[in-house]
Amino acid sequence: MTYAITQTCCGDATCVAVCPVNCIHPTPGERAFGSTEMLYVDPATCIDCGACADACPVDAVFPVDSLFGAQREYAAINAAYFEGREPEPVAGPNFHAWDEPSFPRSLPSGFAPIRVAVVGTGPAGMYAAEDLLLHTNAEVTLVDRLPVAGGLVRYGVAPDHPATKKAGEAFARFHSHPRVRMALGVEVGRDLTAQELAAHHDAVIYAVGARADRRLGVPGEDLPASISATSFVSWYNAHPEAPPETVALTAERVVVAGNGNVALDVARILVTDPAALADTDIADHALTALRDSKVREVVLLGRRGPGHLACTASELLALTHLPGVDLVVDDHDPRTGTTIDGAAPGEKAALLRDTPREAVDWSLPPAAGRRIVFRFHSAPVEVLGHDHVEAVRVTAGEGEQEIPAGLFLRAIGYRGLPVPGLPFDASTGTVPHEGGRVTGLSATYVAGWIKRGPSGGIGANRTCAAETVGTLLDDAVAGVLPSPAPPPKAFHRLARSRGRDVVDARGLAAIDRAELAGGREQGRPRVKLATVPALVAAAKGGRWRSRS
């Protein structure tokens, strides 16, 4: 029996480090690392020790003979990665060559403790904090503009992906670390300046992500019921800045621009049986709305053909096995069927080969039941309506066509926002840097999407953060980091003096207890607190009640 890596692989390579026979690839030292959608176990090399399964932070690794349903296909997917690949000749019992030994965190014996602020508690920020805490004697201040930690893991991962959310549990180990202080609910540029934060620390790492969305730039994009997928994801994940009234599910058809993972997430949530979502941590208001939803059809628009699907193969494969939901390919363009039929095994388009195709008559209401329609070679050119969305005009061959819809979501990517006090490249939505060191500023660094742009999943942030921490430590060893003048506790006095409800590690633990208690009452994993007042009240040990 061998093991296989499955859909929820985060790619952070924790499994690679514990494998005794080097059977998981690509490894961080290989050129392909970061370019594949997931990691793979070589069945010819695996010795069935289970170390990878024990180490995986997102429960993505299973024995092959335990796979069922859609997961069964991952045995072949893992094996296919190694077909035709000739391993380098090695001596000894291993079947794959090991990388040369590397000690990237070798510091001088007299290296003095440094104080580092990490702004952002999502994956990039927490990977940076983890690196510093495990490999140096640094003291870390975790800063976040929201009064709760988690970032993308808490507010970006779909609620029906609980295994992926387990990455948050791995990060949470460091929230109560003795060399960690937390200042949640503090925003740079609102409560204090970048200069003030820097003055209290030897170095600052900004890992603030890319929380804005890209726009289409088409007429009608700002009509009511035309929103970003970013807002929709925040809405169903109980983000404090996405109130219940953000989304109304009163139309039978929804059109989504894009076919990446986020587009598939929103489509799946819209048509999944709400009873299945009741066992997740989806926002209470979203679960109520989905139970009353009139949505029966979601149309995914792809500007290019099925050979250029932006989603990962694992997410598409899961969608083809979604219970109670039909998957259809709109056969309006002959290029679509030709591409699918001609796709080679292993190509994403091949996963749609058994999906029914039909030339959809958009003048008719959605068919009975629930379904998702892939429409390729079609892009939105205008959102139509008077006081709300009524239809979307899209390209159709040499002409255009109207698709009646009552909700339009754009899922064409995220975009970073400027951080006051830091340089910003408006063309890329990132902070200019060299190896993570912010251009033109001393002792200031970036990691994650604000550094490299919105690409890669959770695990991609590990190597990104490692590069940044490496650059920071190089600067520390070289003696170019300025020493902070104020004592360690001065920063927290400063933050609290600004009148903000600052949440520390004890308050974060109280929020966690409150949400878990709410979950036990409803038979759910947790019930997320969805407003800043509710989160702050829970952090203080109280129970907040809306005045409404």
XYZ file of C-alpha atoms in Angstrom:
548
model
C 0.000 0.000 0.000
C 1.258 3.460 -0.891
C 0.064 6.950 -0.065
C -1.320 9.613 -2.397
C -1.730 13.370 -2.114
C -5.254 14.593 -2.829
C -7.339 17.683 -3.587
C -6.566 19.786 -0.521
C -2.772 19.813 -1.011
C -1.499 23.227 0.074
C 1.956 22.752 -1.433
C 3.922 24.003 1.556
C 6.191 20.921 1.398
C 5.951 20.011 5.074
C 5.537 16.426 3.886
C 8.736 16.584 1.856
C 10.804 17.337 4.933
C 9.645 14.222 6.815
C 9.743 11.658 3.994
C 12.581 9.191 4.734
C 12.942 8.036 1.107
C 12.494 11.357 -0.737
C 9.449 10.117 -2.671
C 7.422 13.368 -2.703
C 8.041 15.774 -5.561
C 8.636 18.402 -6.703
C 10.729 19.398 -3.708
C 11.591 23.016 -2.835
C 15.028 22.467 -4.370
C 13.652 21.404 -7.749
C 12.890 23.774 -10.595
C 9.290 22.568 -10.918
C 8.464 23.457 -7.311
C 5.814 26.156 -7.204
C 4.794 25.588 -10.830
C 2.728 22.444 -10.272
C -0.790 22.539 -8.870
C 0.097 20.112 -6.068
C 2.785 17.737 -4.841
C 2.884 14.046 -5.758
C 3.916 10.762 -4.129
C 5.904 8.320 -6.252
C 4.177 4.929 -5.739
C 7.323 3.102 -6.825
C 9.293 4.662 -3.982
C 6.791 5.126 -1.155
C 7.448 2.713 1.746
C 4.056 3.227 3.435
C 5.493 4.804 6.586
C 2.749 7.446 6.857
C 5.097 10.235 7.954
C 3.742 12.519 5.236
C 0.150 11.972 6.363
C 1.064 12.764 9.967
C 2.870 15.960 8.985
C 0.377 17.318 6.443
C -1.264 20.462 7.891
C -4.377 20.118 5.695
C -5.076 16.367 5.805
C -4.382 15.899 2.101
C -2.422 12.625 2.265
C -4.149 9.228 2.496
C -3.378 5.551 1.888
C -4.391 4.682 -1.659
C -6.649 1.855 -0.570
C -8.658 4.243 1.649
C -9.558 6.641 -1.180
C -13.194 6.736 -2.235
C -15.433 8.693 -4.603
C -13.647 11.406 -6.547
C -10.534 10.884 -4.417
C -9.890 7.484 -6.011
C -8.600 9.270 -9.090
C -5.689 10.730 -7.127
C -3.875 7.391 -7.066
C -3.518 7.641 -10.841
C -2.872 11.401 -10.710
C 0.075 10.906 -8.339
C 1.495 8.039 -10.396
C 1.084 9.927 -13.677
C 3.406 12.701 -12.507
C 6.325 10.228 -12.442
C 5.583 8.458 -15.728
C 8.413 8.939 -18.179
C 10.598 10.651 -15.578
C 13.984 9.050 -15.136
C 15.239 9.593 -11.585
C 18.838 10.617 -11.150
C 21.121 7.634 -10.407
C 21.826 7.437 -6.677
C 23.688 5.108 -4.390
C 21.973 3.507 -1.416
C 18.368 2.593 -0.689
C 16.714 5.763 -2.034
C 15.195 6.032 -5.489
C 15.454 9.817 -5.803
C 18.498 12.020 -5.388
C 18.654 14.163 -2.250
C 19.410 17.865 -2.411
C 22.702 19.060 -1.016
C 22.528 19.812 2.749
C 21.483 23.393 3.356
C 21.539 25.450 6.555
C 19.898 28.741 5.556
C 19.346 29.888 9.147
C 22.917 29.502 10.406
C 23.397 32.553 12.627
C 26.398 33.807 14.620
C 26.569 32.422 18.165
C 26.289 35.907 19.612
C 23.262 36.906 17.547
C 21.220 39.208 19.777
C 17.421 38.948 19.936
C 15.617 41.224 17.524
C 12.079 42.588 17.663
C 10.114 42.022 14.455
C 6.586 43.191 13.711
C 4.608 41.077 11.239
C 1.657 42.940 9.773
C -0.958 40.443 8.633
C -1.889 37.105 10.229
C -2.721 35.142 7.085
C -0.498 32.391 5.667
C 2.366 34.635 4.519
C 2.579 36.467 7.828
C 2.340 33.298 9.893
C 4.935 31.454 7.805
C 7.274 34.392 8.386
C 6.540 34.381 12.120
C 7.021 30.603 12.273
C 10.403 30.872 10.543
C 11.581 33.551 12.959
C 10.333 31.748 16.064
C 11.694 28.316 15.152
C 15.087 29.380 13.821
C 16.001 32.535 15.738
C 15.505 34.090 19.166
C 13.422 36.914 17.718
C 10.480 38.461 19.535
C 7.491 38.825 17.195
C 4.602 41.266 17.312
C 1.627 40.091 15.230
C -0.433 43.015 13.935
C -3.719 42.777 12.035
C -6.299 45.383 11.099
C -9.122 43.019 12.106
C -9.674 42.006 15.753
C -9.198 38.328 14.894
C -6.324 36.407 13.292
C -6.467 34.168 10.243
C -6.466 36.299 7.121
C -7.005 34.253 3.965
C -7.459 30.973 5.868
C -10.367 32.372 7.889
C -11.951 34.614 5.260
C -10.858 33.210 1.900
C -11.119 29.414 2.090
C -14.559 28.074 1.179
C -16.496 26.650 4.142
C -16.921 23.285 2.423
C -13.111 22.869 2.423
C -12.587 22.162 6.150
C -9.343 20.255 5.555
C -7.758 23.318 3.945
C -8.862 25.416 6.908
C -6.793 23.150 9.162
C -3.760 25.120 8.061
C -5.081 27.725 10.482
C -4.684 25.273 13.360
C -1.006 24.857 12.496
C -0.541 28.631 12.524
C -2.523 29.036 15.755
C 0.214 27.156 17.640
C 2.262 30.325 17.481
C -0.425 32.719 18.736
C 0.404 31.773 22.328
C 4.162 31.412 21.829
C 6.087 33.018 24.728
C 7.977 35.296 22.317
C 4.818 36.481 20.537
C 2.732 39.533 21.328
C -0.473 40.284 19.451
C -2.037 43.601 18.520
C -5.192 42.722 16.591
C -7.605 45.426 15.484
C -4.722 47.795 14.722
C -4.314 49.143 11.189
C -1.209 50.816 9.830
C -2.291 54.106 8.271
C -5.436 54.334 10.416
C -4.286 53.862 14.013
C -0.579 54.446 13.643
C 1.928 55.217 10.931
C 4.451 52.920 9.335
C 7.142 55.112 10.866
C 5.723 54.650 14.377
C 5.560 50.892 13.938
C 9.138 50.805 12.668
C 10.372 52.945 15.563
C 9.283 50.252 18.035
C 10.857 47.298 16.197
C 14.144 46.277 14.633
C 12.286 45.276 11.462
C 8.749 45.117 10.060
C 7.385 42.522 7.629
C 4.205 43.475 5.769
C 2.136 40.460 4.729
C -1.148 42.251 4.097
C -2.278 40.255 1.068
C -4.315 41.514 -1.869
C -7.804 42.232 -0.580
C -9.134 44.306 -3.453
C -10.547 42.872 -6.675
C -9.758 43.467 -10.314
C -12.404 45.246 -12.324
C -13.687 44.458 -15.800
C -14.154 48.032 -16.924
C -17.465 47.354 -18.705
C -20.643 49.477 -18.621
C -23.049 48.581 -15.835
C -20.384 46.995 -13.651
C -21.492 49.098 -10.662
C -25.197 48.262 -10.851
C -26.776 46.855 -7.686
C -26.397 43.035 -7.680
C -23.145 43.340 -9.658
C -20.396 42.617 -7.142
C -16.958 41.097 -6.913
C -16.432 37.477 -6.020
C -14.154 38.861 -3.300
C -17.186 40.433 -1.627
C -19.235 37.268 -2.092
C -16.518 35.097 -0.528
C -16.234 37.540 2.379
C -20.033 37.433 2.768
C -20.273 33.682 3.143
C -17.182 33.600 5.373
C -18.568 36.121 7.912
C -16.061 38.880 7.184
C -16.928 41.977 9.286
C -16.757 44.195 6.189
C -19.341 42.118 4.263
C -22.689 42.602 6.060
C -25.673 40.274 5.491
C -27.275 42.623 2.977
C -24.238 42.406 0.666
C -25.865 39.611 -1.351
C -29.474 38.872 -2.319
C -30.199 35.458 -3.832
C -33.546 36.323 -5.400
C -32.761 35.409 -9.028
C -32.795 31.988 -10.650
C -29.651 32.567 -12.713
C -26.257 33.953 -11.691
C -23.483 34.823 -14.139
C -19.859 34.655 -12.988
C -17.019 36.167 -15.016
C -14.060 33.818 -14.681
C -13.352 30.111 -14.253
C -10.533 30.077 -11.719
C -10.706 28.470 -8.294
C -12.562 31.397 -6.746
C -15.158 31.308 -9.537
C -15.638 27.583 -8.935
C -15.915 28.217 -5.192
C -18.725 30.740 -5.542
C -20.549 28.623 -8.128
C -20.323 25.551 -5.900
C -21.564 27.390 -2.804
C -24.499 28.850 -4.747
C -25.837 25.456 -5.871
C -24.736 23.128 -3.060
C -27.506 21.701 -0.909
C -27.674 24.033 2.141
C -28.057 20.954 4.345
C -24.492 20.000 3.443
C -23.251 23.504 4.289
C -24.979 23.403 7.684
C -22.133 21.207 8.912
C -19.529 23.874 8.082
C -18.497 27.228 9.559
C -20.321 29.210 6.863
C -21.732 32.524 8.096
C -25.139 32.233 9.745
C -26.617 34.909 7.489
C -25.257 33.185 4.371
C -26.682 29.815 5.417
C -30.091 31.410 5.976
C -29.955 33.138 2.592
C -28.915 29.945 0.799
C -31.784 28.018 2.389
C -34.184 30.585 0.927
C -32.234 31.010 -2.322
C -33.955 30.950 -5.710
C -30.699 30.307 -7.572
C -30.849 27.213 -9.782
C -28.198 27.937 -12.392
C -24.716 29.457 -12.363
C -23.000 30.361 -15.643
C -19.191 30.492 -15.640
C -17.827 32.709 -18.410
C -14.375 31.984 -19.802
C -12.824 34.449 -22.220
C -10.677 31.690 -23.705
C -11.322 28.018 -24.421
C -11.310 24.959 -22.137
C -7.613 24.482 -22.813
C -7.002 27.602 -20.728
C -9.153 26.869 -17.682
C -7.828 29.002 -14.844
C -8.870 26.611 -12.063
C -6.764 23.749 -10.779
C -7.487 20.229 -11.961
C -8.291 19.144 -8.412
C -11.035 21.747 -7.998
C -12.513 20.938 -11.407
C -12.441 17.228 -10.640
C -14.310 17.834 -7.387
C -16.919 19.895 -9.218
C -17.671 17.011 -11.579
C -18.642 14.933 -8.540
C -20.813 17.538 -6.770
C -23.936 15.725 -5.480
C -27.278 16.873 -6.863
C -25.749 19.335 -9.322
C -25.591 18.913 -13.109
C -22.555 20.136 -14.998
C -23.093 21.357 -18.572
C -20.834 22.782 -21.269
C -22.462 25.414 -23.488
C -21.758 24.204 -27.020
C -22.274 27.610 -28.639
C -18.764 27.667 -30.149
C -17.423 24.670 -32.136
C -13.921 25.287 -30.801
C -15.080 24.229 -27.325
C -15.977 20.655 -28.220
C -12.950 20.272 -30.454
C -10.611 21.260 -27.641
C -12.253 18.973 -25.088
C -12.279 15.982 -27.446
C -8.661 16.543 -28.393
C -7.358 17.051 -24.863
C -4.660 14.615 -23.801
C -4.945 12.641 -20.557
C -3.821 14.821 -17.685
C -4.971 18.064 -19.305
C -7.735 19.906 -17.474
C -9.967 20.068 -20.539
C -10.014 16.254 -20.599
C -11.891 16.280 -17.289
C -14.884 17.752 -19.152
C -14.980 15.002 -21.794
C -17.914 13.215 -20.146
C -19.747 16.440 -19.312
C -22.955 16.903 -21.361
C -22.873 19.620 -24.010
C -25.792 21.592 -25.281
C -26.450 24.777 -27.176
C -28.183 26.614 -24.351
C -31.227 28.710 -25.246
C -30.732 31.707 -22.983
C -34.196 33.067 -23.733
C -35.629 30.273 -21.575
C -35.543 30.159 -17.778
C -33.024 27.786 -16.159
C -33.746 24.092 -16.496
C -35.203 22.164 -13.578
C -32.844 21.218 -10.771
C -29.505 22.865 -10.060
C -26.675 23.143 -12.525
C -23.438 24.882 -13.424
C -22.848 25.864 -17.059
C -19.351 26.349 -18.469
C -19.433 28.846 -21.325
C -16.077 29.246 -23.059
C -14.937 31.766 -25.701
C -17.281 34.305 -24.141
C -16.586 37.478 -22.186
C -18.903 40.081 -20.620
C -19.156 43.353 -22.535
C -21.960 45.038 -20.565
C -24.066 44.484 -17.464
C -27.659 45.420 -18.252
C -30.413 46.701 -16.006
C -32.101 49.779 -14.598
C -31.965 49.728 -10.807
C -30.410 46.244 -10.582
C -28.822 43.562 -12.769
C -31.233 42.107 -15.318
C -28.897 40.542 -17.888
C -25.283 40.319 -19.039
C -24.312 40.964 -22.639
C -21.503 38.614 -23.670
C -19.488 37.856 -26.757
C -20.783 35.027 -28.934
C -18.641 34.164 -31.919
C -18.513 37.230 -34.151
C -21.461 38.842 -32.363
C -22.984 39.327 -28.925
C -25.718 37.701 -26.881
C -27.721 38.574 -23.765
C -27.929 36.160 -20.847
C -30.748 37.057 -18.434
C -29.498 37.038 -14.836
C -30.280 38.737 -11.541
C -26.796 38.575 -10.022
C -23.398 39.118 -11.643
C -20.117 38.235 -9.965
C -16.693 39.107 -11.320
C -14.021 36.588 -10.345
C -11.050 37.709 -12.405
C -8.454 38.078 -9.690
C -7.372 39.943 -6.591
C -5.324 43.106 -6.329
C -3.150 44.591 -3.608
C -3.822 47.983 -2.062
C -1.260 50.658 -1.092
C 0.077 50.595 2.454
C 0.459 54.175 3.745
C 4.131 54.951 4.146
C 5.337 52.261 1.725
C 6.102 52.594 -2.009
C 3.511 51.018 -4.296
C 3.514 49.844 -7.906
C 0.004 50.596 -9.144
C 0.529 48.576 -12.325
C 1.087 45.306 -10.418
C -0.651 46.056 -7.139
C 2.502 45.175 -5.211
C 5.186 46.846 -3.099
C 8.527 47.146 -4.948
C 11.206 45.034 -3.287
C 14.458 43.147 -3.708
C 14.312 39.680 -2.193
C 11.564 40.912 0.119
C 13.403 44.099 1.183
C 11.209 47.110 0.387
C 12.852 49.405 -2.118
C 14.001 52.694 -0.599
C 13.195 51.797 3.034
C 15.430 50.310 5.686
C 14.347 47.436 7.934
C 11.048 47.092 6.048
C 10.081 43.902 4.210
C 7.159 42.278 2.392
C 5.906 38.718 1.981
C 2.961 37.033 0.294
C 0.654 38.526 -2.304
C 1.598 42.139 -1.562
C 5.141 41.065 -2.490
C 4.653 38.823 -5.528
C 1.056 39.486 -6.608
C -2.035 37.294 -6.104
C -0.633 33.982 -7.280
C -0.206 30.632 -5.597
C -2.129 29.014 -2.770
C -1.474 28.772 0.945
C 1.707 26.717 0.702
C 3.349 29.014 -1.845
C 3.698 31.547 0.940
C 6.154 29.342 2.838
C 8.976 29.729 0.315
C 8.015 33.357 -0.274
C 8.209 34.134 3.451
C 11.437 32.143 3.800
C 13.118 34.353 1.205
C 11.980 37.488 3.018
C 13.088 36.241 6.431
C 16.427 35.251 4.926
C 16.922 38.767 3.592
C 15.934 40.259 6.951
C 18.389 38.051 8.842
C 21.161 38.861 6.383
C 20.567 42.530 7.153
C 20.493 41.831 10.892
C 23.795 39.929 10.783
C 25.309 42.721 8.685
C 24.322 45.192 11.405
C 22.213 47.425 9.170
C 18.985 47.185 11.166
C 18.344 50.196 13.417
C 17.754 49.355 17.080
C 14.370 50.478 18.441
C 14.606 53.148 21.139
C 11.358 52.451 23.080
C 11.147 49.417 25.410
C 9.218 46.314 24.251
C 5.923 47.166 25.984
C 5.850 50.714 24.640
C 4.288 49.676 21.333
C 1.246 48.152 22.994
C 0.808 51.249 25.157
C 0.949 53.326 21.986
C -1.640 51.165 20.188
C -4.054 51.264 23.124
C -3.592 55.007 23.535
C -5.108 55.545 20.103
C -8.516 54.517 21.428
C -8.732 51.221 19.589
C -10.009 47.977 21.101
C -6.757 46.081 20.774
C -7.097 42.298 21.010
C -4.189 40.287 22.387
C -3.556 36.529 22.496
C -5.825 36.098 25.515
C -8.620 37.950 23.739
C -8.120 35.875 20.587
C -8.431 32.703 22.651
C -11.683 34.053 24.118
C -13.049 34.660 20.601
C -12.155 31.102 19.671
C -13.946 29.727 22.724
C -17.037 31.808 22.012
C -17.259 30.649 18.400
C -16.721 27.007 19.330
C -19.418 27.293 22.009
C -21.807 28.739 19.442
C -20.991 25.828 17.171
C -21.754 23.282 19.878
C -25.160 24.885 20.423
C -26.007 24.472 16.727
C -24.201 21.198 16.057
C -21.626 22.905 13.835
C -17.808 23.206 13.965
C -18.070 26.842 15.014
C -20.314 29.854 14.510
C -18.202 32.775 13.368
C -18.794 36.175 14.922
C -19.485 38.401 11.949
C -19.038 41.972 13.221
C -16.229 43.916 14.849
C -18.336 44.744 17.967
C -19.182 41.060 18.423
C -15.539 40.026 18.072
C -14.314 42.697 20.473
C -17.010 41.843 23.019
C -16.063 38.153 22.875
C -12.400 39.073 23.288
C -13.327 40.907 26.481
C -15.207 37.869 27.756
C -18.708 39.181 27.077
C -21.499 38.356 24.675
C -22.439 41.100 22.222
C -26.044 41.465 21.118
C -27.191 43.535 18.184
C -29.499 46.428 19.092
C -31.707 45.439 16.194
